[in-house]
mmCIF file of C-alpha atoms in Angstrom:
data_model
loop_
_atom_site.group_PDB
_atom_site.id
_atom_site.type_symbol
_atom_site.label_atom_id
_atom_site.label_comp_id
_atom_site.label_asym_id
_atom_site.label_seq_id
_atom_site.Cartn_x
_atom_site.Cartn_y
_atom_site.Cartn_z
ATOM 1 C CA UNK A 1 0.039 0.103 0.135
ATOM 2 C CA UNK A 2 1.174 3.471 -0.892
ATOM 3 C CA UNK A 3 2.076 5.831 2.087
ATOM 4 C CA UNK A 4 -0.500 8.431 2.192
ATOM 5 C CA UNK A 5 0.683 11.708 4.639
ATOM 6 C CA UNK A 6 -2.799 12.741 5.726
ATOM 7 C CA UNK A 7 -3.078 16.225 7.373
ATOM 8 C CA UNK A 8 -5.187 17.381 10.102
ATOM 9 C CA UNK A 9 -7.115 19.287 7.881
ATOM 10 C CA UNK A 10 -8.359 16.418 5.653
ATOM 11 C CA UNK A 11 -9.199 14.187 8.563
ATOM 12 C CA UNK A 12 -11.567 17.124 9.907
ATOM 13 C CA UNK A 13 -12.958 17.558 6.500
ATOM 14 C CA UNK A 14 -13.973 13.965 6.223
ATOM 15 C CA UNK A 15 -15.384 14.087 9.587
ATOM 16 C CA UNK A 16 -17.371 17.457 9.226
ATOM 17 C CA UNK A 17 -20.750 15.562 9.438
ATOM 18 C CA UNK A 18 -20.092 14.428 13.046
ATOM 19 C CA UNK A 19 -18.625 18.038 14.195
ATOM 20 C CA UNK A 20 -15.157 17.145 15.732
ATOM 21 C CA UNK A 21 -13.458 19.238 18.239
ATOM 22 C CA UNK A 22 -9.806 19.519 18.416
ATOM 23 C CA UNK A 23 -7.629 19.391 21.500
ATOM 24 C CA UNK A 24 -3.841 19.803 21.431
ATOM 25 C CA UNK A 25 -1.629 20.932 18.507
ATOM 26 C CA UNK A 26 -3.041 21.615 15.034
ATOM 27 C CA UNK A 27 -0.092 22.795 13.277
ATOM 28 C CA UNK A 28 2.199 20.115 11.223
ATOM 29 C CA UNK A 29 -0.160 17.160 12.604
ATOM 30 C CA UNK A 30 -0.680 14.321 10.141
ATOM 31 C CA UNK A 31 -1.163 10.402 10.043
ATOM 32 C CA UNK A 32 0.347 8.161 7.423
ATOM 33 C CA UNK A 33 -1.466 4.956 8.005
ATOM 34 C CA UNK A 34 -3.957 2.810 10.160
ATOM 35 C CA UNK A 35 -2.851 -0.469 12.218
ATOM 36 C CA UNK A 36 -3.766 -2.724 14.922
ATOM 37 C CA UNK A 37 -3.106 -1.704 18.546
ATOM 38 C CA UNK A 38 -0.234 -3.652 18.792
ATOM 39 C CA UNK A 39 1.534 -2.060 15.866
ATOM 40 C CA UNK A 40 0.672 1.587 16.525
ATOM 41 C CA UNK A 41 3.557 3.920 16.013
ATOM 42 C CA UNK A 42 3.690 7.867 16.162
ATOM 43 C CA UNK A 43 2.272 8.451 12.680
ATOM 44 C CA UNK A 44 -0.704 5.966 13.271
ATOM 45 C CA UNK A 45 -4.261 7.254 13.081
ATOM 46 C CA UNK A 46 -5.271 5.576 16.299
ATOM 47 C CA UNK A 47 -8.978 5.512 18.022
ATOM 48 C CA UNK A 48 -10.359 4.684 21.400
ATOM 49 C CA UNK A 49 -13.253 2.313 21.448
ATOM 50 C CA UNK A 50 -15.997 3.910 23.596
ATOM 51 C CA UNK A 51 -16.967 0.686 25.149
ATOM 52 C CA UNK A 52 -13.676 0.303 26.943
ATOM 53 C CA UNK A 53 -13.468 1.108 30.732
ATOM 54 C CA UNK A 54 -9.951 2.394 30.649
ATOM 55 C CA UNK A 55 -10.181 4.855 27.819
ATOM 56 C CA UNK A 56 -8.218 7.590 29.552
ATOM 57 C CA UNK A 57 -5.379 5.006 29.945
ATOM 58 C CA UNK A 58 -5.392 3.872 26.405
ATOM 59 C CA UNK A 59 -5.275 7.463 24.978
ATOM 60 C CA UNK A 60 -2.371 8.370 27.226
ATOM 61 C CA UNK A 61 -0.468 5.145 26.495
ATOM 62 C CA UNK A 62 -0.545 5.035 22.862
ATOM 63 C CA UNK A 63 2.372 6.312 20.871
ATOM 64 C CA UNK A 64 0.116 7.381 18.337
ATOM 65 C CA UNK A 65 -0.106 11.543 17.959
ATOM 66 C CA UNK A 66 -3.532 11.719 16.416
ATOM 67 C CA UNK A 67 -6.221 9.933 18.378
ATOM 68 C CA UNK A 68 -9.989 9.615 17.914
ATOM 69 C CA UNK A 69 -11.695 9.460 21.268
ATOM 70 C CA UNK A 70 -15.209 10.213 22.765
ATOM 71 C CA UNK A 71 -16.013 13.088 25.345
ATOM 72 C CA UNK A 72 -14.931 11.067 28.301
ATOM 73 C CA UNK A 73 -11.423 11.498 27.322
ATOM 74 C CA UNK A 74 -9.923 14.115 28.859
ATOM 75 C CA UNK A 75 -7.098 16.077 27.240
ATOM 76 C CA UNK A 76 -4.572 15.510 30.175
ATOM 77 C CA UNK A 77 -0.905 17.087 31.134
ATOM 78 C CA UNK A 78 0.375 13.815 29.703
ATOM 79 C CA UNK A 79 -1.076 14.135 26.483
ATOM 80 C CA UNK A 80 0.019 17.728 26.342
ATOM 81 C CA UNK A 81 3.650 16.641 26.896
ATOM 82 C CA UNK A 82 3.738 13.974 24.511
ATOM 83 C CA UNK A 83 2.413 16.607 21.867
ATOM 84 C CA UNK A 84 -0.725 14.466 21.015
ATOM 85 C CA UNK A 85 -3.676 16.001 19.193
ATOM 86 C CA UNK A 86 -7.022 14.521 20.450
ATOM 87 C CA UNK A 87 -10.177 14.673 18.014
ATOM 88 C CA UNK A 88 -13.348 14.302 20.130
ATOM 89 C CA UNK A 89 -16.384 12.894 18.215
ATOM 90 C CA UNK A 90 -19.557 10.986 19.354
ATOM 91 C CA UNK A 91 -18.407 7.683 17.908
ATOM 92 C CA UNK A 92 -14.886 7.124 17.462
ATOM 93 C CA UNK A 93 -15.003 3.807 15.620
ATOM 94 C CA UNK A 94 -17.460 5.317 13.092
ATOM 95 C CA UNK A 95 -15.316 8.387 12.784
ATOM 96 C CA UNK A 96 -11.996 6.267 12.307
ATOM 97 C CA UNK A 97 -13.938 3.975 9.642
ATOM 98 C CA UNK A 98 -14.904 7.314 7.857
ATOM 99 C CA UNK A 99 -11.196 8.355 7.611
ATOM 100 C CA UNK A 100 -9.608 5.091 7.093
ATOM 101 C CA UNK A 101 -12.039 4.191 4.111
ATOM 102 C CA UNK A 102 -11.272 7.706 2.551
ATOM 103 C CA UNK A 103 -7.609 7.835 2.764
ATOM 104 C CA UNK A 104 -6.172 4.354 3.765
ATOM 105 C CA UNK A 105 -8.116 1.574 2.166
ATOM 106 C CA UNK A 106 -6.984 0.499 -1.420
ATOM 107 C CA UNK A 107 -9.856 0.817 -4.058
ATOM 108 C CA UNK A 108 -10.535 -0.728 -7.445
ATOM 109 C CA UNK A 109 -9.916 1.297 -10.146
ATOM 110 C CA UNK A 110 -12.847 1.678 -12.545
ATOM 111 C CA UNK A 111 -12.893 0.092 -15.738
ATOM 112 C CA UNK A 112 -13.680 -3.462 -17.506
ATOM 113 C CA UNK A 113 -11.384 -6.145 -17.555
ATOM 114 C CA UNK A 114 -10.809 -7.635 -21.242
ATOM 115 C CA UNK A 115 -11.953 -11.227 -20.296
ATOM 116 C CA UNK A 116 -15.390 -10.056 -18.936
ATOM 117 C CA UNK A 117 -18.278 -10.791 -21.159
ATOM 118 C CA UNK A 118 -21.000 -8.081 -21.067
ATOM 119 C CA UNK A 119 -24.223 -8.176 -22.848
ATOM 120 C CA UNK A 120 -24.451 -5.254 -25.546
ATOM 121 C CA UNK A 121 -27.753 -3.930 -24.035
ATOM 122 C CA UNK A 122 -26.311 -3.916 -20.487
ATOM 123 C CA UNK A 123 -26.348 -0.550 -19.106
ATOM 124 C CA UNK A 124 -22.998 0.165 -16.937
ATOM 125 C CA UNK A 125 -22.766 3.137 -14.749
ATOM 126 C CA UNK A 126 -19.896 5.575 -14.215
ATOM 127 C CA UNK A 127 -17.033 4.618 -12.275
ATOM 128 C CA UNK A 128 -17.823 0.810 -12.457
ATOM 129 C CA UNK A 129 -15.196 -2.007 -11.661
ATOM 130 C CA UNK A 130 -15.938 -5.254 -13.642
ATOM 131 C CA UNK A 131 -13.327 -7.796 -12.866
ATOM 132 C CA UNK A 132 -11.989 -10.914 -14.734
ATOM 133 C CA UNK A 133 -14.177 -13.425 -16.180
ATOM 134 C CA UNK A 134 -17.306 -11.604 -15.144
ATOM 135 C CA UNK A 135 -20.464 -12.171 -17.177
ATOM 136 C CA UNK A 136 -23.173 -9.771 -17.234
ATOM 137 C CA UNK A 137 -26.468 -10.021 -19.118
ATOM 138 C CA UNK A 138 -29.147 -7.626 -19.814
ATOM 139 C CA UNK A 139 -28.650 -5.859 -16.688
ATOM 140 C CA UNK A 140 -28.404 -2.636 -15.083
ATOM 141 C CA UNK A 141 -25.229 -1.604 -12.937
ATOM 142 C CA UNK A 142 -25.113 1.674 -10.629
ATOM 143 C CA UNK A 143 -22.533 4.374 -10.592
ATOM 144 C CA UNK A 144 -19.315 3.144 -8.470
ATOM 145 C CA UNK A 145 -20.361 -0.221 -8.014
ATOM 146 C CA UNK A 146 -17.545 -3.075 -7.851
ATOM 147 C CA UNK A 147 -17.765 -6.510 -9.427
ATOM 148 C CA UNK A 148 -14.965 -8.739 -8.600
ATOM 149 C CA UNK A 149 -13.785 -11.774 -10.651
ATOM 150 C CA UNK A 150 -16.108 -14.532 -11.802
ATOM 151 C CA UNK A 151 -19.302 -13.080 -11.064
ATOM 152 C CA UNK A 152 -22.498 -13.910 -12.908
ATOM 153 C CA UNK A 153 -25.273 -11.349 -13.336
ATOM 154 C CA UNK A 154 -28.261 -12.647 -15.483
ATOM 155 C CA UNK A 155 -30.544 -10.599 -17.402
ATOM 156 C CA UNK A 156 -33.466 -8.477 -15.550
ATOM 157 C CA UNK A 157 -31.123 -7.593 -12.945
ATOM 158 C CA UNK A 158 -30.835 -4.027 -11.416
ATOM 159 C CA UNK A 159 -28.242 -3.075 -9.091
ATOM 160 C CA UNK A 160 -27.941 0.432 -7.412
ATOM 161 C CA UNK A 161 -24.847 2.763 -6.946
ATOM 162 C CA UNK A 162 -21.799 1.776 -4.885
ATOM 163 C CA UNK A 163 -22.469 -1.857 -4.406
ATOM 164 C CA UNK A 164 -19.989 -4.381 -4.062
ATOM 165 C CA UNK A 165 -19.924 -8.028 -5.402
ATOM 166 C CA UNK A 166 -17.242 -10.508 -4.390
ATOM 167 C CA UNK A 167 -15.860 -13.248 -6.451
ATOM 168 C CA UNK A 168 -18.178 -16.092 -7.389
ATOM 169 C CA UNK A 169 -21.460 -14.536 -6.806
ATOM 170 C CA UNK A 170 -24.349 -15.328 -8.651
ATOM 171 C CA UNK A 171 -27.061 -12.880 -9.040
ATOM 172 C CA UNK A 172 -30.388 -13.526 -11.020
ATOM 173 C CA UNK A 173 -30.239 -17.249 -11.655
ATOM 174 C CA UNK A 174 -33.408 -18.993 -11.823
ATOM 175 C CA UNK A 175 -34.880 -20.199 -8.486
ATOM 176 C CA UNK A 176 -35.651 -23.541 -7.186
ATOM 177 C CA UNK A 177 -39.350 -23.869 -7.962
ATOM 178 C CA UNK A 178 -40.964 -27.133 -9.234
ATOM 179 C CA UNK A 179 -44.547 -28.685 -9.713
ATOM 180 C CA UNK A 180 -45.608 -32.075 -10.379
ATOM 181 C CA UNK A 181 -47.049 -33.300 -13.844
ATOM 182 C CA UNK A 182 -50.071 -35.879 -13.704
ATOM 183 C CA UNK A 183 -47.686 -38.741 -13.350
ATOM 184 C CA UNK A 184 -46.172 -36.910 -10.343
ATOM 185 C CA UNK A 185 -42.804 -36.247 -11.905
ATOM 186 C CA UNK A 186 -40.824 -32.728 -11.011
ATOM 187 C CA UNK A 187 -40.969 -29.892 -13.718
ATOM 188 C CA UNK A 188 -40.033 -26.398 -13.311
ATOM 189 C CA UNK A 189 -42.323 -23.763 -12.395
ATOM 190 C CA UNK A 190 -41.556 -20.458 -14.515
ATOM 191 C CA UNK A 191 -38.634 -18.304 -13.243
ATOM 192 C CA UNK A 192 -39.207 -14.903 -15.129
ATOM 193 C CA UNK A 193 -38.833 -12.458 -12.341
ATOM 194 C CA UNK A 194 -35.769 -10.315 -11.912
ATOM 195 C CA UNK A 195 -33.410 -8.883 -9.257
ATOM 196 C CA UNK A 196 -33.484 -5.469 -7.652
ATOM 197 C CA UNK A 197 -30.715 -4.472 -5.603
ATOM 198 C CA UNK A 198 -30.676 -1.048 -3.725
ATOM 199 C CA UNK A 199 -27.463 1.307 -3.112
ATOM 200 C CA UNK A 200 -24.624 0.541 -1.184
ATOM 201 C CA UNK A 201 -25.261 -3.620 -0.934
ATOM 202 C CA UNK A 202 -22.589 -5.839 -0.587
ATOM 203 C CA UNK A 203 -22.733 -9.600 -1.664
ATOM 204 C CA UNK A 204 -20.068 -12.104 -0.515
ATOM 205 C CA UNK A 205 -18.078 -14.838 -2.355
ATOM 206 C CA UNK A 206 -19.906 -17.453 -3.775
ATOM 207 C CA UNK A 207 -23.432 -16.275 -2.614
ATOM 208 C CA UNK A 208 -26.414 -16.507 -4.662
ATOM 209 C CA UNK A 209 -29.437 -14.578 -5.222
ATOM 210 C CA UNK A 210 -32.385 -16.061 -7.214
ATOM 211 C CA UNK A 211 -34.459 -14.378 -9.512
ATOM 212 C CA UNK A 212 -38.019 -13.897 -8.679
ATOM 213 C CA UNK A 213 -40.661 -16.333 -10.016
ATOM 214 C CA UNK A 214 -43.171 -14.190 -11.608
ATOM 215 C CA UNK A 215 -42.218 -10.962 -9.535
ATOM 216 C CA UNK A 216 -38.785 -9.683 -8.289
ATOM 217 C CA UNK A 217 -36.362 -10.492 -5.499
ATOM 218 C CA UNK A 218 -35.637 -7.265 -3.681
ATOM 219 C CA UNK A 219 -32.422 -6.454 -1.491
ATOM 220 C CA UNK A 220 -32.753 -3.305 0.118
ATOM 221 C CA UNK A 221 -30.297 -0.242 0.582
ATOM 222 C CA UNK A 222 -27.184 -0.844 2.903
ATOM 223 C CA UNK A 223 -27.724 -4.486 3.331
ATOM 224 C CA UNK A 224 -24.756 -6.794 3.538
ATOM 225 C CA UNK A 225 -24.778 -10.355 2.776
ATOM 226 C CA UNK A 226 -21.801 -12.648 3.619
ATOM 227 C CA UNK A 227 -19.852 -15.480 1.853
ATOM 228 C CA UNK A 228 -21.680 -18.494 0.883
ATOM 229 C CA UNK A 229 -25.205 -17.639 1.627
ATOM 230 C CA UNK A 230 -28.495 -18.637 -0.551
ATOM 231 C CA UNK A 231 -31.225 -16.017 -1.155
ATOM 232 C CA UNK A 232 -34.205 -17.704 -2.878
ATOM 233 C CA UNK A 233 -36.674 -16.466 -5.202
ATOM 234 C CA UNK A 234 -39.214 -13.502 -4.266
ATOM 235 C CA UNK A 235 -37.330 -12.605 -1.216
ATOM 236 C CA UNK A 236 -37.723 -9.195 0.159
ATOM 237 C CA UNK A 237 -34.842 -7.890 2.358
ATOM 238 C CA UNK A 238 -35.214 -4.569 3.828
ATOM 239 C CA UNK A 239 -32.673 -1.815 4.224
ATOM 240 C CA UNK A 240 -29.487 -2.410 6.461
ATOM 241 C CA UNK A 241 -30.272 -6.238 6.892
ATOM 242 C CA UNK A 242 -27.197 -8.240 7.933
ATOM 243 C CA UNK A 243 -26.943 -11.847 6.658
ATOM 244 C CA UNK A 244 -24.264 -13.842 7.839
ATOM 245 C CA UNK A 245 -21.933 -16.600 6.449
ATOM 246 C CA UNK A 246 -23.658 -19.789 5.287
ATOM 247 C CA UNK A 247 -27.286 -18.731 5.753
ATOM 248 C CA UNK A 248 -30.087 -19.665 3.695
ATOM 249 C CA UNK A 249 -33.518 -17.515 3.270
ATOM 250 C CA UNK A 250 -35.888 -19.585 1.419
ATOM 251 C CA UNK A 251 -38.709 -18.340 -1.190
ATOM 252 C CA UNK A 252 -40.856 -15.348 -0.684
ATOM 253 C CA UNK A 253 -39.586 -14.570 2.932
ATOM 254 C CA UNK A 254 -40.049 -10.906 3.932
ATOM 255 C CA UNK A 255 -37.201 -9.443 6.159
ATOM 256 C CA UNK A 256 -37.836 -6.196 7.695
ATOM 257 C CA UNK A 257 -35.212 -3.432 8.138
ATOM 258 C CA UNK A 258 -32.313 -3.920 10.392
ATOM 259 C CA UNK A 259 -32.790 -7.559 10.699
ATOM 260 C CA UNK A 260 -29.732 -9.705 12.031
ATOM 261 C CA UNK A 261 -29.617 -13.142 10.520
ATOM 262 C CA UNK A 262 -26.725 -15.064 12.536
ATOM 263 C CA UNK A 263 -24.325 -17.654 10.665
ATOM 264 C CA UNK A 264 -25.870 -20.787 9.389
ATOM 265 C CA UNK A 265 -29.203 -19.898 9.873
ATOM 266 C CA UNK A 266 -32.054 -21.184 7.722
ATOM 267 C CA UNK A 267 -35.466 -19.640 7.160
ATOM 268 C CA UNK A 268 -38.475 -21.504 5.993
ATOM 269 C CA UNK A 269 -40.358 -20.104 2.726
ATOM 270 C CA UNK A 270 -43.115 -17.341 3.225
ATOM 271 C CA UNK A 271 -41.861 -16.512 6.700
ATOM 272 C CA UNK A 272 -41.794 -12.770 7.834
ATOM 273 C CA UNK A 273 -39.216 -11.162 10.175
ATOM 274 C CA UNK A 274 -39.952 -8.154 11.783
ATOM 275 C CA UNK A 275 -37.871 -5.238 11.626
ATOM 276 C CA UNK A 276 -34.925 -5.138 14.089
ATOM 277 C CA UNK A 277 -35.220 -8.729 15.023
ATOM 278 C CA UNK A 278 -32.089 -10.923 15.698
ATOM 279 C CA UNK A 279 -31.803 -14.379 14.709
ATOM 280 C CA UNK A 280 -29.209 -16.375 16.512
ATOM 281 C CA UNK A 281 -26.284 -18.651 15.013
ATOM 282 C CA UNK A 282 -27.714 -21.603 13.577
ATOM 283 C CA UNK A 283 -31.103 -20.778 13.886
ATOM 284 C CA UNK A 284 -33.962 -22.894 11.987
ATOM 285 C CA UNK A 285 -37.202 -20.462 11.706
ATOM 286 C CA UNK A 286 -40.310 -22.032 10.881
ATOM 287 C CA UNK A 287 -42.594 -19.502 12.274
ATOM 288 C CA UNK A 288 -42.951 -15.636 11.735
ATOM 289 C CA UNK A 289 -40.703 -13.569 14.067
ATOM 290 C CA UNK A 290 -42.007 -10.097 15.411
ATOM 291 C CA UNK A 291 -40.270 -7.105 15.167
ATOM 292 C CA UNK A 292 -37.107 -6.421 17.752
ATOM 293 C CA UNK A 293 -37.261 -9.896 19.205
ATOM 294 C CA UNK A 294 -34.423 -12.445 19.505
ATOM 295 C CA UNK A 295 -35.042 -15.691 18.376
ATOM 296 C CA UNK A 296 -32.580 -18.834 18.422
ATOM 297 C CA UNK A 297 -32.500 -22.684 18.141
ATOM 298 C CA UNK A 298 -33.825 -25.553 16.214
ATOM 299 C CA UNK A 299 -36.880 -24.815 15.661
ATOM 300 C CA UNK A 300 -36.098 -20.902 16.724
ATOM 301 C CA UNK A 301 -38.126 -19.791 19.725
ATOM 302 C CA UNK A 302 -38.057 -16.526 21.440
ATOM 303 C CA UNK A 303 -34.968 -16.323 23.487
ATOM 304 C CA UNK A 304 -36.016 -15.214 27.210
ATOM 305 C CA UNK A 305 -33.465 -12.619 28.192
#
């Protein structure tokens, strides 16, 4: 990674939405990297987690000169003697993430790899990255989206702005829907719907999101889906939903905003999970889950806390 010398002015500009307050030196103040706490140096951009009980001790003990902390950390004589600059913000972890993503995280360059195969009627927005061996059908890809190697995006898929797809994801493939003929043999129910994905959605490696049968599969803004997950046809995920690794959501399920789906969770078809609900690791959900409740187990039940 190229070393970048980021000034205090640049840091504060990145944090202007959270109204930072500066304590200590402001001249010639900079950071040039981020690091694990055990590898922090004088030029590391450091932060103090608000959940720590020894925040003052951490802020005074770190060798870093530029530190993000909440208002409970006091600018002490020890900090002054060490020439430290404390940037006070409501949520140091969020503030650190904003600055780190803006300056210290390598981003994929916009462009289309020569091995990618793209339908001539596909609509590709500005500043999109399309990696090696990607295959895109007659789809719409929003501005700033990153599509990593070997991703397959079928026809009738609409993807919003600033999304991220990791290697091997399959978006818009036919759903697993069948009927029986007069002799009891399975045959495919029509799978002619699409997939609508909102803005700032992330989809993990080798995750599959099936197209709808007769309508669409919908993924809301800011939803994050981990590696090796399966989202079946006609599923409707709200905003800011978290689906953790190896989970499976069966057909026509509806999950409200801010639902958290723990690792290895399975949700039966046509279930509804209310906004803000949390499904524990390995849950098998066979009933509707009310909003803001915690369910876990097999079969999943309300966790009495």
